[in-house]
């Protein structure tokens, strides 16, 4: 039966060509992928998954993870990937909210999340283990053919949670066409072909690694070198066999420290892409000097997939994210009045197109608040469009820290710190960090007479929040600076502590 996204992703597949090369040198060809995902989809159906059901997964990166995602599409399920760094407390919220039919985890996690799954009525299954009771074990006994669930353009393919600036995390509902239209636009914009070999070193639970990297490779019928994590040695030694690298800015900052990265080693590479966080112009220039390649910077968001990209041929302008992708409209509007601003003026970046999500899961009011009446989505990013049409992001209208490409919402951390005995209030801020772009710091006001220190604060939040969200500095202050409306002036704090991480370097 017609399955909008899976059909689009496999339209170019040539059975005998490689799709994935794993770290141990194993090759998964397109025909193997079709067989493995058919078996897995049969297993999902046997476990009770019906079209529209959510299937949540908190699993380490592996070829099985990619197979699971594709099997979910084939079975008509809505794939919900979760960061492997999330604590049980964080996972509990997502599982409660999404009510998945299945929750698939690594075997080591089953005990930790059994109660969470049971409470939400989700069956808990290990992805892969020794004893055959896992999803992969069950799939081995299933048929190698599967009749794909019928799915149309507007049916949901994935649910990705993005933390809210205030309050609860929101599940962004992404449809089959949101993902297929964006993958097609990127294949065209970046000239992907089946001869491409992508170095895939990004995590598989976010848009960048799951959709941009994986869907683009599939749509082009290309192949990838699947690497379980970012490892500069492995990447540098992969250059001679690859053509494209996609990464967050931290990848490039770290690769520049690697002696194996030079003109010679990268001469067979045709494209270096950066996104998810701002790439410093210095990094762009240093990379060009070292390798002769101009990094192509692009801009996206979980809710919108990719929005804009520097050109493949033509000037890749450092400090900009290029032009809107084909089929995507971008405008800059006054955040309050919604009126478009004059060229070169700063305003809110707003987006409309087939890439823009269907809304937040079970939050119609929140969804309505983020869209203009004419269907433009408000990104919360501030930017300009220059006379040549290049979009430039100049700041954020949302209280968000991006560290090494991961989004961190200060509110979530402040709430945890403010609950502590001995704390009056706190402000969590992002400060320039030489490796991660931004680093997390907490500015805390103690209750009079209290002696709580940084270690005590960090110790208490450790079990509640993923490690990458933990403040790496806690500073104490008598009171937080506020404006006349009583709002904490984080910009003043950011200025005051601007060198906190830089002076460590
Ligand atoms: C790891 N750590 C971090 C981060 N990553 N701390 C802050 N920010 C981070 N991003 C901490 C760990 O908790 C640990 O702390 C220590 O660093 C070492 O952990 P390890 O896992 O070894 O780190 P790493 O391998 O060096 O990872 C750094 C990384 C990784 C390679 C930059 O974070 C990464 O792959 N980031 C990519 C994220 C991504 O894919 N974003 C796309 C989102 P300790 O040692 O103290 O315990 S999608 C998106 O944004 C939109 C749609 C878009 O446009 O793409
Ligand atoms: P996420 O919510 O994880 O999808 O992150 C989306 C946010 O990442 C955007 O709203 C931007 O603030 C930021 N972002 C993505 N790409 C870039 C980029 N190339 N430059 C600056 N910020 C970016």
JSON list of C-alpha atoms in Angstrom, two decimals, residues 180-293:
[
{"chain": "A", "resi": 180, "resn": "UNK", "atom": "CA", "xyz": [9.77, 13.86, 2.67]},
{"chain": "A", "resi": 181, "resn": "UNK", "atom": "CA", "xyz": [9.44, 17.36, 1.20]},
{"chain": "A", "resi": 182, "resn": "UNK", "atom": "CA", "xyz": [12.37, 18.57, 3.30]},
{"chain": "A", "resi": 183, "resn": "UNK", "atom": "CA", "xyz": [14.58, 15.62, 2.39]},
{"chain": "A", "resi": 184, "resn": "UNK", "atom": "CA", "xyz": [13.84, 16.22, -1.29]},
{"chain": "A", "resi": 185, "resn": "UNK", "atom": "CA", "xyz": [14.64, 19.92, -0.98]},
{"chain": "A", "resi": 186, "resn": "UNK", "atom": "CA", "xyz": [17.98, 19.12, 0.69]},
{"chain": "A", "resi": 187, "resn": "UNK", "atom": "CA", "xyz": [18.95, 16.47, -1.85]},
{"chain": "A", "resi": 188, "resn": "UNK", "atom": "CA", "xyz": [18.40, 19.07, -4.53]},
{"chain": "A", "resi": 189, "resn": "UNK", "atom": "CA", "xyz": [20.05, 21.96, -2.69]},
{"chain": "A", "resi": 190, "resn": "UNK", "atom": "CA", "xyz": [23.12, 19.95, -1.70]},
{"chain": "A", "resi": 191, "resn": "UNK", "atom": "CA", "xyz": [23.30, 17.93, -4.96]},
{"chain": "A", "resi": 192, "resn": "UNK", "atom": "CA", "xyz": [23.18, 14.56, -3.27]},
{"chain": "A", "resi": 193, "resn": "UNK", "atom": "CA", "xyz": [23.46, 11.52, -5.53]},
{"chain": "A", "resi": 194, "resn": "UNK", "atom": "CA", "xyz": [23.75, 7.82, -5.00]},
{"chain": "A", "resi": 195, "resn": "UNK", "atom": "CA", "xyz": [27.53, 8.15, -5.23]},
{"chain": "A", "resi": 196, "resn": "UNK", "atom": "CA", "xyz": [27.64, 10.09, -1.99]},
{"chain": "A", "resi": 197, "resn": "UNK", "atom": "CA", "xyz": [29.04, 8.62, 1.20]},
{"chain": "A", "resi": 198, "resn": "UNK", "atom": "CA", "xyz": [28.05, 10.54, 4.34]},
{"chain": "A", "resi": 199, "resn": "UNK", "atom": "CA", "xyz": [30.04, 10.41, 7.57]},
{"chain": "A", "resi": 200, "resn": "UNK", "atom": "CA", "xyz": [27.20, 10.01, 10.07]},
{"chain": "A", "resi": 201, "resn": "UNK", "atom": "CA", "xyz": [28.49, 10.93, 13.54]},
{"chain": "A", "resi": 202, "resn": "UNK", "atom": "CA", "xyz": [25.42, 12.75, 14.93]},
{"chain": "A", "resi": 203, "resn": "UNK", "atom": "CA", "xyz": [22.98, 11.32, 17.45]},
{"chain": "A", "resi": 204, "resn": "UNK", "atom": "CA", "xyz": [19.85, 9.66, 16.04]},
{"chain": "A", "resi": 205, "resn": "UNK", "atom": "CA", "xyz": [17.31, 11.21, 18.39]},
{"chain": "A", "resi": 206, "resn": "UNK", "atom": "CA", "xyz": [17.23, 14.71, 16.90]},
{"chain": "A", "resi": 207, "resn": "UNK", "atom": "CA", "xyz": [16.22, 16.23, 13.60]},
{"chain": "A", "resi": 208, "resn": "UNK", "atom": "CA", "xyz": [19.81, 16.71, 12.45]},
{"chain": "A", "resi": 209, "resn": "UNK", "atom": "CA", "xyz": [21.00, 13.10, 12.68]},
{"chain": "A", "resi": 210, "resn": "UNK", "atom": "CA", "xyz": [17.66, 11.36, 12.17]},
{"chain": "A", "resi": 211, "resn": "UNK", "atom": "CA", "xyz": [16.02, 13.36, 9.43]},
{"chain": "A", "resi": 212, "resn": "UNK", "atom": "CA", "xyz": [18.59, 15.63, 7.78]},
{"chain": "A", "resi": 213, "resn": "UNK", "atom": "CA", "xyz": [21.34, 13.02, 7.65]},
{"chain": "A", "resi": 214, "resn": "UNK", "atom": "CA", "xyz": [19.42, 9.75, 7.36]},
{"chain": "A", "resi": 215, "resn": "UNK", "atom": "CA", "xyz": [16.51, 10.85, 5.19]},
{"chain": "A", "resi": 216, "resn": "UNK", "atom": "CA", "xyz": [18.76, 12.69, 2.76]},
{"chain": "A", "resi": 217, "resn": "UNK", "atom": "CA", "xyz": [20.99, 9.64, 2.31]},
{"chain": "A", "resi": 218, "resn": "UNK", "atom": "CA", "xyz": [17.95, 7.43, 1.73]},
{"chain": "A", "resi": 219, "resn": "UNK", "atom": "CA", "xyz": [16.19, 9.82, -0.62]},
{"chain": "A", "resi": 220, "resn": "UNK", "atom": "CA", "xyz": [19.31, 10.00, -2.78]},
{"chain": "A", "resi": 221, "resn": "UNK", "atom": "CA", "xyz": [19.97, 6.25, -2.60]},
{"chain": "A", "resi": 222, "resn": "UNK", "atom": "CA", "xyz": [23.39, 7.15, -1.16]},
{"chain": "A", "resi": 223, "resn": "UNK", "atom": "CA", "xyz": [25.28, 5.49, 1.69]},
{"chain": "A", "resi": 224, "resn": "UNK", "atom": "CA", "xyz": [26.66, 6.35, 5.10]},
{"chain": "A", "resi": 225, "resn": "UNK", "atom": "CA", "xyz": [29.53, 5.45, 7.37]},
{"chain": "A", "resi": 226, "resn": "UNK", "atom": "CA", "xyz": [27.62, 5.03, 10.62]},
{"chain": "A", "resi": 227, "resn": "UNK", "atom": "CA", "xyz": [29.72, 6.08, 13.61]},
{"chain": "A", "resi": 228, "resn": "UNK", "atom": "CA", "xyz": [28.31, 5.54, 17.08]},
{"chain": "A", "resi": 229, "resn": "UNK", "atom": "CA", "xyz": [29.53, 8.89, 18.38]},
{"chain": "A", "resi": 230, "resn": "UNK", "atom": "CA", "xyz": [31.63, 11.88, 17.42]},
{"chain": "A", "resi": 231, "resn": "UNK", "atom": "CA", "xyz": [35.25, 10.74, 17.35]},
{"chain": "A", "resi": 232, "resn": "UNK", "atom": "CA", "xyz": [37.71, 13.07, 15.58]},
{"chain": "A", "resi": 233, "resn": "UNK", "atom": "CA", "xyz": [40.20, 10.27, 14.86]},
{"chain": "A", "resi": 234, "resn": "UNK", "atom": "CA", "xyz": [37.55, 8.14, 13.24]},
{"chain": "A", "resi": 235, "resn": "UNK", "atom": "CA", "xyz": [36.23, 11.03, 11.20]},
{"chain": "A", "resi": 236, "resn": "UNK", "atom": "CA", "xyz": [39.66, 12.12, 10.03]},
{"chain": "A", "resi": 237, "resn": "UNK", "atom": "CA", "xyz": [40.47, 8.59, 8.94]},
{"chain": "A", "resi": 238, "resn": "UNK", "atom": "CA", "xyz": [37.12, 8.30, 7.12]},
{"chain": "A", "resi": 239, "resn": "UNK", "atom": "CA", "xyz": [37.66, 11.32, 4.86]},
{"chain": "A", "resi": 240, "resn": "UNK", "atom": "CA", "xyz": [39.36, 9.36, 2.04]},
{"chain": "A", "resi": 241, "resn": "UNK", "atom": "CA", "xyz": [36.31, 7.08, 1.71]},
{"chain": "A", "resi": 242, "resn": "UNK", "atom": "CA", "xyz": [33.60, 9.70, 2.15]},
{"chain": "A", "resi": 243, "resn": "UNK", "atom": "CA", "xyz": [32.15, 12.71, 0.33]},
{"chain": "A", "resi": 244, "resn": "UNK", "atom": "CA", "xyz": [30.05, 14.60, 2.90]},
{"chain": "A", "resi": 245, "resn": "UNK", "atom": "CA", "xyz": [30.17, 15.41, 6.62]},
{"chain": "A", "resi": 246, "resn": "UNK", "atom": "CA", "xyz": [27.25, 16.89, 8.54]},
{"chain": "A", "resi": 247, "resn": "UNK", "atom": "CA", "xyz": [27.96, 18.28, 11.98]},
{"chain": "A", "resi": 248, "resn": "UNK", "atom": "CA", "xyz": [27.27, 20.83, 14.66]},
{"chain": "A", "resi": 249, "resn": "UNK", "atom": "CA", "xyz": [29.84, 23.65, 15.06]},
{"chain": "A", "resi": 250, "resn": "UNK", "atom": "CA", "xyz": [31.58, 21.79, 17.92]},
{"chain": "A", "resi": 251, "resn": "UNK", "atom": "CA", "xyz": [32.53, 19.07, 15.40]},
{"chain": "A", "resi": 252, "resn": "UNK", "atom": "CA", "xyz": [34.46, 21.60, 13.33]},
{"chain": "A", "resi": 253, "resn": "UNK", "atom": "CA", "xyz": [36.02, 23.33, 16.35]},
{"chain": "A", "resi": 254, "resn": "UNK", "atom": "CA", "xyz": [37.34, 19.98, 17.56]},
{"chain": "A", "resi": 255, "resn": "UNK", "atom": "CA", "xyz": [38.37, 18.70, 14.12]},
{"chain": "A", "resi": 256, "resn": "UNK", "atom": "CA", "xyz": [40.48, 21.82, 13.67]},
{"chain": "A", "resi": 257, "resn": "UNK", "atom": "CA", "xyz": [42.56, 20.62, 16.62]},
{"chain": "A", "resi": 258, "resn": "UNK", "atom": "CA", "xyz": [43.24, 17.34, 14.81]},
{"chain": "A", "resi": 259, "resn": "UNK", "atom": "CA", "xyz": [46.53, 17.10, 12.90]},
{"chain": "A", "resi": 260, "resn": "UNK", "atom": "CA", "xyz": [44.97, 14.71, 10.36]},
{"chain": "A", "resi": 261, "resn": "UNK", "atom": "CA", "xyz": [42.63, 17.37, 9.02]},
{"chain": "A", "resi": 262, "resn": "UNK", "atom": "CA", "xyz": [44.20, 19.13, 6.06]},
{"chain": "A", "resi": 263, "resn": "UNK", "atom": "CA", "xyz": [43.88, 19.77, 2.32]},
{"chain": "A", "resi": 264, "resn": "UNK", "atom": "CA", "xyz": [45.23, 16.41, 1.40]},
{"chain": "A", "resi": 265, "resn": "UNK", "atom": "CA", "xyz": [43.05, 14.32, 3.68]},
{"chain": "A", "resi": 266, "resn": "UNK", "atom": "CA", "xyz": [39.87, 16.16, 2.70]},
{"chain": "A", "resi": 267, "resn": "UNK", "atom": "CA", "xyz": [40.50, 16.43, -1.03]},
{"chain": "A", "resi": 268, "resn": "UNK", "atom": "CA", "xyz": [37.94, 13.72, -1.88]},
{"chain": "A", "resi": 269, "resn": "UNK", "atom": "CA", "xyz": [35.26, 15.38, 0.26]},
{"chain": "A", "resi": 270, "resn": "UNK", "atom": "CA", "xyz": [32.78, 17.52, -1.64]},
{"chain": "A", "resi": 271, "resn": "UNK", "atom": "CA", "xyz": [30.72, 19.04, 1.18]},
{"chain": "A", "resi": 272, "resn": "UNK", "atom": "CA", "xyz": [30.95, 20.01, 4.84]},
{"chain": "A", "resi": 273, "resn": "UNK", "atom": "CA", "xyz": [27.63, 21.05, 6.38]},
{"chain": "A", "resi": 274, "resn": "UNK", "atom": "CA", "xyz": [27.14, 22.77, 9.73]},
{"chain": "A", "resi": 275, "resn": "UNK", "atom": "CA", "xyz": [23.93, 23.51, 11.61]},
{"chain": "A", "resi": 276, "resn": "UNK", "atom": "CA", "xyz": [21.93, 23.36, 14.87]},
{"chain": "A", "resi": 277, "resn": "UNK", "atom": "CA", "xyz": [23.90, 26.25, 16.40]},
{"chain": "A", "resi": 278, "resn": "UNK", "atom": "CA", "xyz": [25.76, 29.32, 15.12]},
{"chain": "A", "resi": 279, "resn": "UNK", "atom": "CA", "xyz": [29.05, 28.60, 13.38]},
{"chain": "A", "resi": 280, "resn": "UNK", "atom": "CA", "xyz": [31.54, 31.31, 14.29]},
{"chain": "A", "resi": 281, "resn": "UNK", "atom": "CA", "xyz": [33.03, 33.13, 11.31]},
{"chain": "A", "resi": 282, "resn": "UNK", "atom": "CA", "xyz": [36.49, 32.34, 12.76]},
{"chain": "A", "resi": 283, "resn": "UNK", "atom": "CA", "xyz": [35.72, 28.63, 12.56]},
{"chain": "A", "resi": 284, "resn": "UNK", "atom": "CA", "xyz": [34.51, 29.01, 8.97]},
{"chain": "A", "resi": 285, "resn": "UNK", "atom": "CA", "xyz": [37.67, 30.89, 8.01]},
{"chain": "A", "resi": 286, "resn": "UNK", "atom": "CA", "xyz": [40.01, 28.54, 9.86]},
{"chain": "A", "resi": 287, "resn": "UNK", "atom": "CA", "xyz": [38.40, 25.56, 8.15]},
{"chain": "A", "resi": 288, "resn": "UNK", "atom": "CA", "xyz": [38.75, 27.15, 4.73]},
{"chain": "A", "resi": 289, "resn": "UNK", "atom": "CA", "xyz": [42.37, 27.98, 5.39]},
{"chain": "A", "resi": 290, "resn": "UNK", "atom": "CA", "xyz": [43.17, 24.50, 6.61]},
{"chain": "A", "resi": 291, "resn": "UNK", "atom": "CA", "xyz": [41.23, 22.40, 4.11]},
{"chain": "A", "resi": 292, "resn": "UNK", "atom": "CA", "xyz": [40.32, 24.69, 1.21]},
{"chain": "A", "resi": 293, "resn": "UNK", "atom": "CA", "xyz": [36.61, 23.91, 1.81]}
]
